[in-house]
Every structure is written in C-alpha cells, then in structure tokens.
mmCIF file of C-alpha atoms (C1' of nucleotides) in Angstrom:
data_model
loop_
_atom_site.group_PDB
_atom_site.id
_atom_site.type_symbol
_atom_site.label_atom_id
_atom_site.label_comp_id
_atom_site.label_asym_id
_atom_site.label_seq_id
_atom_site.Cartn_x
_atom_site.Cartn_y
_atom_site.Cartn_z
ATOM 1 C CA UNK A 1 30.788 -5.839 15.039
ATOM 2 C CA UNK A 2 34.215 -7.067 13.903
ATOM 3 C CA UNK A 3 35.139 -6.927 10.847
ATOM 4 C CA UNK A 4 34.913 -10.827 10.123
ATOM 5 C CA UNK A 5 31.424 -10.967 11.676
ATOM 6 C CA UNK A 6 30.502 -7.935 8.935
ATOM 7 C CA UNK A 7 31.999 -10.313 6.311
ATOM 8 C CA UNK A 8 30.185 -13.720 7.425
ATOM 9 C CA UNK A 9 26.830 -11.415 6.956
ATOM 10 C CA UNK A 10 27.757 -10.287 3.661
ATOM 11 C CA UNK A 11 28.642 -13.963 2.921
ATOM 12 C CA UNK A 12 25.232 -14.974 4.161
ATOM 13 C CA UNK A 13 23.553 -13.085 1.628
ATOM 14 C CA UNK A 14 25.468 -14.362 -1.100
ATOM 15 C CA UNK A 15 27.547 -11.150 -1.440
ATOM 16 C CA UNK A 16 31.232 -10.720 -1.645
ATOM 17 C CA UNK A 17 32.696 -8.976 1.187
ATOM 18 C CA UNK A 18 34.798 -6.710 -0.417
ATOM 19 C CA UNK A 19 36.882 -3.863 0.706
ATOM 20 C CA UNK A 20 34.351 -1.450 -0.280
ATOM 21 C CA UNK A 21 31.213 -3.431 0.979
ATOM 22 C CA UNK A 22 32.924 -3.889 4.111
ATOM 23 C CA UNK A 23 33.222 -0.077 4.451
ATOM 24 C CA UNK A 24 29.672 0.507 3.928
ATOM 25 C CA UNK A 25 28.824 -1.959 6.011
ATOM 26 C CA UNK A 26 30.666 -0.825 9.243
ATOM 27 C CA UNK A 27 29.427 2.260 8.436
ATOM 28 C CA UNK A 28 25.959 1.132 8.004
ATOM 29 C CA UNK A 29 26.082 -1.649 11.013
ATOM 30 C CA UNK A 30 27.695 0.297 13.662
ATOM 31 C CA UNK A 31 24.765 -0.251 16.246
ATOM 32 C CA UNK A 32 22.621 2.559 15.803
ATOM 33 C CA UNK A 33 19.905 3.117 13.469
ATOM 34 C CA UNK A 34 20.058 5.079 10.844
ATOM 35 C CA UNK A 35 18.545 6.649 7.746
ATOM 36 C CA UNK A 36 20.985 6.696 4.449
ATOM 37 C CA UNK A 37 20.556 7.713 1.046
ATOM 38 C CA UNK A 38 23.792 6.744 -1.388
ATOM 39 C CA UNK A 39 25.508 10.644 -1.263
ATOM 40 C CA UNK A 40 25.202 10.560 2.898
ATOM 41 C CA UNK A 41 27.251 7.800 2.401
ATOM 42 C CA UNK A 42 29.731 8.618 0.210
ATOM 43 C CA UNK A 43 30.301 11.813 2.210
ATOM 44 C CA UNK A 44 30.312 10.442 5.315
ATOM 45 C CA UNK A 45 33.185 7.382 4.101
ATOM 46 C CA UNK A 46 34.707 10.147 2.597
ATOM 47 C CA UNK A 47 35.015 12.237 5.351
ATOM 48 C CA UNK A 48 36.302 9.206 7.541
ATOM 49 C CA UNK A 49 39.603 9.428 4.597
ATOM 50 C CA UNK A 50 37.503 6.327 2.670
ATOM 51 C CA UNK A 51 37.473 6.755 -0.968
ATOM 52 C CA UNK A 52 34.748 4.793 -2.964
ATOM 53 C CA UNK A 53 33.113 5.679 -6.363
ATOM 54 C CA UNK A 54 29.672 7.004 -6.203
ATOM 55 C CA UNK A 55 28.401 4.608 -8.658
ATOM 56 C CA UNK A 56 30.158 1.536 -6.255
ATOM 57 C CA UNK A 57 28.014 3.555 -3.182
ATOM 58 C CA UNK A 58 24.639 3.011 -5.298
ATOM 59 C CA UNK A 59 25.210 -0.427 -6.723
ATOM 60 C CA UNK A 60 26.095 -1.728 -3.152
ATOM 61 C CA UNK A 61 23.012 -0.137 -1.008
ATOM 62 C CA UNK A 62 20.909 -1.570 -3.686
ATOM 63 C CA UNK A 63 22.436 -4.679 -2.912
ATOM 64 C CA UNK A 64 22.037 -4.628 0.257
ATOM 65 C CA UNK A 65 18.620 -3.688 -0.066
ATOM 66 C CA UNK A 66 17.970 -6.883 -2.645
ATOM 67 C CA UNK A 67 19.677 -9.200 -0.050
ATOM 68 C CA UNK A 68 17.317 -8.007 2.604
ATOM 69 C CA UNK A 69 20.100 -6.027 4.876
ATOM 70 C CA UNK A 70 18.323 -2.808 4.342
ATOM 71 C CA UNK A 71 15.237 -1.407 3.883
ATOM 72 C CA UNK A 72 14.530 0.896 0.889
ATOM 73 C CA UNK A 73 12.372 3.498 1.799
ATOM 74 C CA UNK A 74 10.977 6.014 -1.230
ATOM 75 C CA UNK A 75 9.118 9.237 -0.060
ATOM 76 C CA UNK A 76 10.731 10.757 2.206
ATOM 77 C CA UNK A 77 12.852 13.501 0.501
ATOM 78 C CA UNK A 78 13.934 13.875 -2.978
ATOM 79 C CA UNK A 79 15.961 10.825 -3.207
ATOM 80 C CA UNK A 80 15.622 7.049 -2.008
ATOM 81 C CA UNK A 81 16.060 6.865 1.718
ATOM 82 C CA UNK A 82 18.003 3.194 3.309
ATOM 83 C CA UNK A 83 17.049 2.440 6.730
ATOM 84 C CA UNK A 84 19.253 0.486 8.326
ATOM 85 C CA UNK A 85 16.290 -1.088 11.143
ATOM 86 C CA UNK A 86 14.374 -3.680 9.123
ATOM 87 C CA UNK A 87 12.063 -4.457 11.577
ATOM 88 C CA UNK A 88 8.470 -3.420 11.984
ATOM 89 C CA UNK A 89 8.404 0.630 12.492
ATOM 90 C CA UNK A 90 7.067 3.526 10.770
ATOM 91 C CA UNK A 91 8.287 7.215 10.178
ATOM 92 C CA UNK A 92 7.847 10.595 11.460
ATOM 93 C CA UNK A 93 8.686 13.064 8.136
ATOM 94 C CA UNK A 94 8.945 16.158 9.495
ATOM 95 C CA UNK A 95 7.791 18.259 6.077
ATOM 96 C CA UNK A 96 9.714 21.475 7.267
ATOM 97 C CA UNK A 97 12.790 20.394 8.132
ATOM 98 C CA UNK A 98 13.163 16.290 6.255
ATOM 99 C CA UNK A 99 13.803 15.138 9.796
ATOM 100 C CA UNK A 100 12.876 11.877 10.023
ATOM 101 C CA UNK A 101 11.680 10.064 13.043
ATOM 102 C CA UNK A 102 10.856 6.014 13.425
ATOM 103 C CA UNK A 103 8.846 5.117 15.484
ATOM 104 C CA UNK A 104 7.080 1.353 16.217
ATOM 105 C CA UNK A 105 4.416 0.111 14.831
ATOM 106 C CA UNK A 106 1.708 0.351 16.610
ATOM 107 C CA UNK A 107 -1.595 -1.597 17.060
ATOM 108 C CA UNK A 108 -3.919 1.048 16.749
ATOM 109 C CA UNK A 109 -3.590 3.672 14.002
ATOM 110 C CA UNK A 110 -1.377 7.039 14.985
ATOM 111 C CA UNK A 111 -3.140 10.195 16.294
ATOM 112 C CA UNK A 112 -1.700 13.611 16.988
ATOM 113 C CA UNK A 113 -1.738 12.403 20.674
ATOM 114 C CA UNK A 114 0.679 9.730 19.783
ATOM 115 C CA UNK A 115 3.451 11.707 18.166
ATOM 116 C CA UNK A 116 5.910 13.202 20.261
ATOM 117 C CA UNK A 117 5.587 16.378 21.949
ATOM 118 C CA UNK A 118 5.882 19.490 19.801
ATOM 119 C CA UNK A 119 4.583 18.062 16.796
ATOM 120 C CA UNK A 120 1.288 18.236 14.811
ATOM 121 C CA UNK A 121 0.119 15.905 12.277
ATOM 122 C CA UNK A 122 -0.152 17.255 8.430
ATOM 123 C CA UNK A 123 -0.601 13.899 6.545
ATOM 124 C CA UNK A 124 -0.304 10.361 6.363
ATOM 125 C CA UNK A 125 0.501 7.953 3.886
ATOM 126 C CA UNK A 126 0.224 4.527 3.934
ATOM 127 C CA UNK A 127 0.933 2.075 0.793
ATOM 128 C CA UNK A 128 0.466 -1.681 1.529
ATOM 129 C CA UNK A 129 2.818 -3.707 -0.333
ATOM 130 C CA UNK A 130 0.905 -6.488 -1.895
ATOM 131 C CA UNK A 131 1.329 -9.387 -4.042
ATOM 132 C CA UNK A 132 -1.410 -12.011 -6.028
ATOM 133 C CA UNK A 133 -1.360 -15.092 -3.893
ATOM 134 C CA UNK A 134 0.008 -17.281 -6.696
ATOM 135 C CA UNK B 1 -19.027 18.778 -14.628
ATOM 136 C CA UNK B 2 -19.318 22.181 -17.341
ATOM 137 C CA UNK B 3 -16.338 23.203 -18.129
ATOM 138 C CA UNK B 4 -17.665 26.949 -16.291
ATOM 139 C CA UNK B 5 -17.806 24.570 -13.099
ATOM 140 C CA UNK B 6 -14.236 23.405 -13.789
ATOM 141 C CA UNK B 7 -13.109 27.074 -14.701
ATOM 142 C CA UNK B 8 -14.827 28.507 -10.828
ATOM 143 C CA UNK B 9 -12.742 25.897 -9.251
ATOM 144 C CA UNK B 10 -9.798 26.714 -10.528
ATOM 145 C CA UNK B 11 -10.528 30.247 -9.666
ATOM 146 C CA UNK B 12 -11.728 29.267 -6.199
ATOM 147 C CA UNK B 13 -7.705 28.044 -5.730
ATOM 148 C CA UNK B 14 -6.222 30.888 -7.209
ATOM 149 C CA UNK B 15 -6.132 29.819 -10.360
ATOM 150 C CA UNK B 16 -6.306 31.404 -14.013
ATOM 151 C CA UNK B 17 -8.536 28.861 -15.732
ATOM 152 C CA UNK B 18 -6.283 29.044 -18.782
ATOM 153 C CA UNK B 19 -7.553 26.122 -21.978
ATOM 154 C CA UNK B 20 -4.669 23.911 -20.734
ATOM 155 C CA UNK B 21 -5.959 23.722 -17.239
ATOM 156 C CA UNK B 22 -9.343 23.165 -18.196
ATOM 157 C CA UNK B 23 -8.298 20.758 -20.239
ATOM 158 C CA UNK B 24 -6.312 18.747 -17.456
ATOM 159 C CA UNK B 25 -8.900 19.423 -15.084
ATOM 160 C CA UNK B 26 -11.932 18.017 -17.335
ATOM 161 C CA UNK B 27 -9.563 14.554 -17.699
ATOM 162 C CA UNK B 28 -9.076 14.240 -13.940
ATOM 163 C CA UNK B 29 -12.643 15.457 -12.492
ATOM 164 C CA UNK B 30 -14.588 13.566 -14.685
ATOM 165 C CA UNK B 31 -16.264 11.799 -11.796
ATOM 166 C CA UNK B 32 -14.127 8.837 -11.244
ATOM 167 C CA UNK B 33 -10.772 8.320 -8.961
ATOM 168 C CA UNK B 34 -7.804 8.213 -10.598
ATOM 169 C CA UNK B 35 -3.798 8.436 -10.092
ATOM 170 C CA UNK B 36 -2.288 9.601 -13.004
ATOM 171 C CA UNK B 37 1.629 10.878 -13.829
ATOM 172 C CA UNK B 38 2.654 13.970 -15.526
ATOM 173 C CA UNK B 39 3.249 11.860 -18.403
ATOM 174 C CA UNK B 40 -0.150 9.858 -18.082
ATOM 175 C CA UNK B 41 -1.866 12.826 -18.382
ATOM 176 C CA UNK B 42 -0.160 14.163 -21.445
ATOM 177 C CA UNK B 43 -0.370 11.112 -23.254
ATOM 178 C CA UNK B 44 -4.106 10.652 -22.634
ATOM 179 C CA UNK B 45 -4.506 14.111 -23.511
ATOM 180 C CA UNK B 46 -2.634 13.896 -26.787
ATOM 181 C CA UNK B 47 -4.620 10.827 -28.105
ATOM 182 C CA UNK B 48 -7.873 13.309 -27.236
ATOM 183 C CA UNK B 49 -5.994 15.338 -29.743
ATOM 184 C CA UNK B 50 -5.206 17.665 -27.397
ATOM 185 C CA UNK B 51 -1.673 18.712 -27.652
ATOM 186 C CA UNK B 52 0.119 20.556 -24.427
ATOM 187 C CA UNK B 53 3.757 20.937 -23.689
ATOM 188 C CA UNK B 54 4.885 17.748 -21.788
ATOM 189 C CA UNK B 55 6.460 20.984 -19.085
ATOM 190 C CA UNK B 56 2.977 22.596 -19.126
ATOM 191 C CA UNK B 57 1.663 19.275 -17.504
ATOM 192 C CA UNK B 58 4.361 18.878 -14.820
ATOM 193 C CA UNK B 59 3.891 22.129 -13.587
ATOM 194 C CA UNK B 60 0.130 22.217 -13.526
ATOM 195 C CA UNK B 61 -0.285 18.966 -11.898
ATOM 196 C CA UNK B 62 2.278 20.667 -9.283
ATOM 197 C CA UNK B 63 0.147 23.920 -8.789
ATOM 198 C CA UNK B 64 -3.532 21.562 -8.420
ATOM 199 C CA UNK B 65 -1.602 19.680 -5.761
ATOM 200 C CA UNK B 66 -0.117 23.042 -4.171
ATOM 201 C CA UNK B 67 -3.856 24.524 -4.431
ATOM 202 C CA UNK B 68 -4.904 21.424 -2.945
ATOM 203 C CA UNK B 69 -7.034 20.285 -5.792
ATOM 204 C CA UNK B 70 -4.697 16.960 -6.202
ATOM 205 C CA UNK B 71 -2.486 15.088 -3.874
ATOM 206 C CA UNK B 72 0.821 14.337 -4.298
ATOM 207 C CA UNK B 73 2.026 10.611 -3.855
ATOM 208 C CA UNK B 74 4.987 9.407 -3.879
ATOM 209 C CA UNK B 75 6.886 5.653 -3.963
ATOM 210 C CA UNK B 76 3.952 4.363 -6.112
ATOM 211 C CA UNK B 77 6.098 3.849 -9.172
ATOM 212 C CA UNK B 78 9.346 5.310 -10.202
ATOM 213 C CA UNK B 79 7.215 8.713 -10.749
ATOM 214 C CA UNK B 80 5.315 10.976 -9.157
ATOM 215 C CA UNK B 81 1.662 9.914 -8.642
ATOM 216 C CA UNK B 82 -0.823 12.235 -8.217
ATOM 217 C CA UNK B 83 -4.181 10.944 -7.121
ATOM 218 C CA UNK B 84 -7.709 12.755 -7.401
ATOM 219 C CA UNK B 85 -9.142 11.563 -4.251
ATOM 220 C CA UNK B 86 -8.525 14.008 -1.839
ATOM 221 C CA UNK B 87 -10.331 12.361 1.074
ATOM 222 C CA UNK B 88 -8.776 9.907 4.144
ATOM 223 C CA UNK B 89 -7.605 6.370 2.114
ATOM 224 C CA UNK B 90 -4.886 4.803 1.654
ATOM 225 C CA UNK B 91 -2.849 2.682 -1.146
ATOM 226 C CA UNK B 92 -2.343 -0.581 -1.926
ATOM 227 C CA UNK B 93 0.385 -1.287 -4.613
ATOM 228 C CA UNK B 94 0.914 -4.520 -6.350
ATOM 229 C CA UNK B 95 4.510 -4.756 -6.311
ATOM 230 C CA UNK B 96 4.353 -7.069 -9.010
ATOM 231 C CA UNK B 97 2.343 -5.103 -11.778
ATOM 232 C CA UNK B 98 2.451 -1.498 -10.170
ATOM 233 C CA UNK B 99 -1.529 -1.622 -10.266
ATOM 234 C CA UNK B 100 -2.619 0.960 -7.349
ATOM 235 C CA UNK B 101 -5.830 0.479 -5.369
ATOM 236 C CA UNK B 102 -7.514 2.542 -3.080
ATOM 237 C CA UNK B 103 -8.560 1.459 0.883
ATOM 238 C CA UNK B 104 -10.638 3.264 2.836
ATOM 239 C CA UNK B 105 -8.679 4.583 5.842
ATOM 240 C CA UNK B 106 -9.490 1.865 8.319
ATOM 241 C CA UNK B 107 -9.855 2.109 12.091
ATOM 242 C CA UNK B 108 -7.762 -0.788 12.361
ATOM 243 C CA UNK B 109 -4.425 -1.676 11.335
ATOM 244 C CA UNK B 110 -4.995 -3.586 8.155
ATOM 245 C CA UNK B 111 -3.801 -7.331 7.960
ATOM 246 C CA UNK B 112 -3.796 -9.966 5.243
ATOM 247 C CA UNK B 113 -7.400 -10.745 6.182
ATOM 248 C CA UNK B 114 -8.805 -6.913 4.971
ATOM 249 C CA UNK B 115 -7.006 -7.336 1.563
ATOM 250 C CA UNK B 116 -8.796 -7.963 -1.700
ATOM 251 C CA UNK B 117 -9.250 -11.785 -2.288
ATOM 252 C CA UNK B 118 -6.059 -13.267 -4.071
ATOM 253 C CA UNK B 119 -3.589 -10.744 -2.284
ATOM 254 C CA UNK B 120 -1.206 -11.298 -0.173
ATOM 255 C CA UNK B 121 0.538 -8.752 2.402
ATOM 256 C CA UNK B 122 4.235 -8.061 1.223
ATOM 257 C CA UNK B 123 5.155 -4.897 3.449
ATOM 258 C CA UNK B 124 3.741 -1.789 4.407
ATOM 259 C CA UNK B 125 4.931 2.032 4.317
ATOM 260 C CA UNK B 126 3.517 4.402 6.755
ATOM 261 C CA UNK B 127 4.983 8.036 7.131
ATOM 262 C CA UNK B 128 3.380 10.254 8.979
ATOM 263 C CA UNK B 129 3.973 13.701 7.804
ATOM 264 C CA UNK B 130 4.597 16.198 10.843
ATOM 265 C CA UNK B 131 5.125 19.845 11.614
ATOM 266 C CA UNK B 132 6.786 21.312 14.185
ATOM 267 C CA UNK B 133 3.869 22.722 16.278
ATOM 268 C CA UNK B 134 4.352 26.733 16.163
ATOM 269 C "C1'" DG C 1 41.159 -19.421 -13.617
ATOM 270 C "C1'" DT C 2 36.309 -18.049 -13.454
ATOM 271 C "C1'" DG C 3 32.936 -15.182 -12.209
ATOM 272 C "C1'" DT C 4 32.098 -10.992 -9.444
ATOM 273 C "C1'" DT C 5 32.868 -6.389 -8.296
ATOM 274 C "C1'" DT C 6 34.994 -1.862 -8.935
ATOM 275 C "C1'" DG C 7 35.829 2.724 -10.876
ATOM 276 C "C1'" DC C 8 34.837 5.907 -13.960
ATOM 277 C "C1'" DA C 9 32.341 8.256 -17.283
ATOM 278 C "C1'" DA C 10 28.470 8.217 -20.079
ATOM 279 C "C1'" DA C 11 23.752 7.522 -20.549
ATOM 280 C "C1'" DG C 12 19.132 7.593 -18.701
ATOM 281 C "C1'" DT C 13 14.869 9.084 -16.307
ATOM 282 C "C1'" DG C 14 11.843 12.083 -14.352
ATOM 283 C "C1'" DT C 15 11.267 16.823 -13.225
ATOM 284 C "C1'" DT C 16 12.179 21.830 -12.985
ATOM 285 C "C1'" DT C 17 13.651 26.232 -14.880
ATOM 286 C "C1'" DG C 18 14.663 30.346 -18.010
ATOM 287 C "C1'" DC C 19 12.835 33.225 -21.131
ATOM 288 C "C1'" DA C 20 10.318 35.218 -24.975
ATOM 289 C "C1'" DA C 21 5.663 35.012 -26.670
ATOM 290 C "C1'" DT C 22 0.908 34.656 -25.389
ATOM 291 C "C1'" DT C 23 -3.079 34.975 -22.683
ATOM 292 C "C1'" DT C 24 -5.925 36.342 -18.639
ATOM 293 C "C1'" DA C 25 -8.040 39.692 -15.652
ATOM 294 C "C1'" DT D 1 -1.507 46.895 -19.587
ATOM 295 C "C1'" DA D 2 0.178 44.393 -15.671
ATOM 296 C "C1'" DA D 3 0.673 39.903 -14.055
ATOM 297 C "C1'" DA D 4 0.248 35.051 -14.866
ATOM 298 C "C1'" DT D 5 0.851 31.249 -17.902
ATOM 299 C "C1'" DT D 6 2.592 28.709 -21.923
ATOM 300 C "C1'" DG D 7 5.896 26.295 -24.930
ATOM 301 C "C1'" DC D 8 10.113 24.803 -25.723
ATOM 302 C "C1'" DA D 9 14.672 23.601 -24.828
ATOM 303 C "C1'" DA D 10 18.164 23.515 -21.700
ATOM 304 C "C1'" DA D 11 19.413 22.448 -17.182
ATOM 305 C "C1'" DC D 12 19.045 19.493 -13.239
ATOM 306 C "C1'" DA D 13 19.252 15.862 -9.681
ATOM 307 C "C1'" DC D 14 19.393 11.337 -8.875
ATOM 308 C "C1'" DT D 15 20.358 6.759 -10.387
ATOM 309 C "C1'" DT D 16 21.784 3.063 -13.526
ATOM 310 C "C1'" DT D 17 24.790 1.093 -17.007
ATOM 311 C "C1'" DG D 18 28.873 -0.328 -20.000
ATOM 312 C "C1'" DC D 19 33.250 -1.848 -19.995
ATOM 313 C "C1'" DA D 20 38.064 -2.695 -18.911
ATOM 314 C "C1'" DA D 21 40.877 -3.474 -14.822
ATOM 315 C "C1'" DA D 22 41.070 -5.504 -10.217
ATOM 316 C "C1'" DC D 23 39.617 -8.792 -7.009
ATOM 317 C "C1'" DA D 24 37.382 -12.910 -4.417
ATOM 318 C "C1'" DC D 25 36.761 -17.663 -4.353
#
DNA sequence: GTGTTTGCAAAGTGTTTGCAATTTA
DNA sequence: TAAATTGCAAACACTTTGCAAACAC
C-alpha cells in the first residue's frame, strides 16, 4: 500500500494522516495480519530508526480502533491486544506461551478436534457484545 | 451454606480457612451467581461492616480462582471479573451499561435471534484457551 | 488562521509485592 | 513452633491526560 493510499484511508475515517499515523499505519497495514499492543509498536517503529512518543503510539491505536481500522481485543495477555484483521475470526491463546492464533469463525462451536495439531483445549471464553435495541 | 461447610471447602483446595476467607467466601457462595471485582467485594463487605484490607481481597479472589473455586474473566469491564459459576456458559455484556449476563453454553453459534428480547448483537469475543499438548 | 495532533511528563487506575505482625495447623 | 496469611504502604504495569508547540487543512 503506497503511502497516499494509507493516507486516503486515514482520510476516510476522518483522521489526519500525519507523519506519525502514517508510520503506524504502514506498519500496521503491510499485508499480513497481525496482533499489536501499543509497546510492540513503539519497539518495532523504533527499531525500524522511527521515533514516536509512547503516549502518540496509544492515542493513535485507540484511534484507529474508534474509526473502525482495528479491532481492540482485551484478554489475551496483560495488556490490550489490536488486531489488525477485522473480519469475522476468533483466537487461539495459547496460556503457556501468549501465542496467539486466529482462526475463522466457524459455524459450529470449536472442539479439541478442530484446533490444530499439537494442541489441547483448557478453556473458552466467549462474551457477546450486545446493545438494547433502541 | 454453614460457615464449617465454607471452611471444608476451602480446606478441600488447599486452603487455610482464615475469618477473611470465610468471610469472602460466605458473600460469593451464598447460593446465587454472581461476578464481582476485587473492589466489589470489599465494598460490599465493608457496608456488612466487615472491614478487610482492599490487598487482602485481590489476592484471595486470585488464590479461589487458582484453587479453582472462582473463574477468572477478563474484558468484562476495565477490571478483573471474577464470576462464581464455574460450569460451561458464556457472557453477554451490554456494551452500553457494562451489565453482564450469563448464557448457557449453546450447541449452536448464537445469533441475534437467541438474545434476550430488546438486544441487539454488537460483536462477539471468542478465545479459546490452548495448551501445547505434552 | 483554526482546529487537530504531537511530545513529554505527570497523573490515574487496577493490581501485585515486601515485610513485620498475626494466625492457623 | 513452623508455615501460611494478613494489613498496609509502596511499587508496578499499563494507559490516559494536560498543555504548549507543531502541524494539517
């Protein structure tokens, strides 16, 4: 994705596209799905010789997260988890190692014969998100 | 439940039954469901007139859900929920007011049409907590 | 120019920890 | 009396906020 392609999105959610957004956003939007939290991404921009405040990292994924670009996913570690795949999936949270794992969602409920090989299920949680019909 | 019954359970889990457990433990196993919060718990506590330390209720709400007695839920609220039923069911949050209610775990994927009249599906969480088979 | 966003540090929230004093077995 | 638990305060991790300077439209 170019970089003025990463800007018209930004634009079409009624965000800036700043120099900083636009960082996170390559980052974020580079074609392959991924799981974030705000310090993974300061470290990794950081690492790539892009300086951005910390507090500029937070502010923007929780923009991006408003404006529907991300997902905001709570529960699966000690801090709030971004997914970058919006779409209709579910995770694998591998409780020994935080490894986490999407995988679709599915039309019948998961069993241990539906989890990849190697694994065993230990628990699931599901919270439906619900509002009063108004 | 006597508060004897409440004491043998703790010590079936490996637990002292010390007054401050017993007290927590009489509050949530009084016979009905509940999710409470560290801080739920202390303040209904302290309006019984009982008075523990606020750090004396995280960490026993941490060792009934490590003894299995309680489990941990998290991304219901900007705490840490712990809910009394143990058994298969799942959550549904009201995004709006934070109110939690408990589904039975279905067979089937739930849709709009298995919520509570006057809801309406906003999203759903599902993580399915794994191990690494050894 | 006007309103938005940034950087930074400070404040805030929820939770855990260290340690002496107390209690349980 | 040995080991576990409590109370309290301090420490902690993660996240948000306040405000002046910089930037986008």
């Amino acid at each position: 994705m170019t970089n003025e392609q990463l800007a018209q999105r930004l634009r079409d959610h009624d965000m800036r596209p700043t120099k900083q957004r636009l960082a996170i956003a390559a980052h974020l939007f580079d074609g392959t799905d991924k799981h974030v939290s705000a310090e993974s991404v300061y470290t990794t921009l950081k690492q790539a010789g892009i300086h951005l405040s910390i507090g500029t990292v937070y502010n923007s994924l929780r923009h991006f997260a408003d404006a529907g670009l991300l997902r905001a996913v709570p529960g699966l570690g000690d801090h709030l988890t971004y997914d970058t795949n919006i779409g209709a999936h579910h995770h694998l949270l591998d409780v020994d190692t935080g490894e986490i794992i999407d995988i679709p969602a599915l039309s019948q409920p998961v069993t241990s014969a539906d989890l990849p090989q190697g694994y065993e299920l230990e628990a699931v949680e599901i919270t439906y998100k619900v509002k009063r019909t108004s």
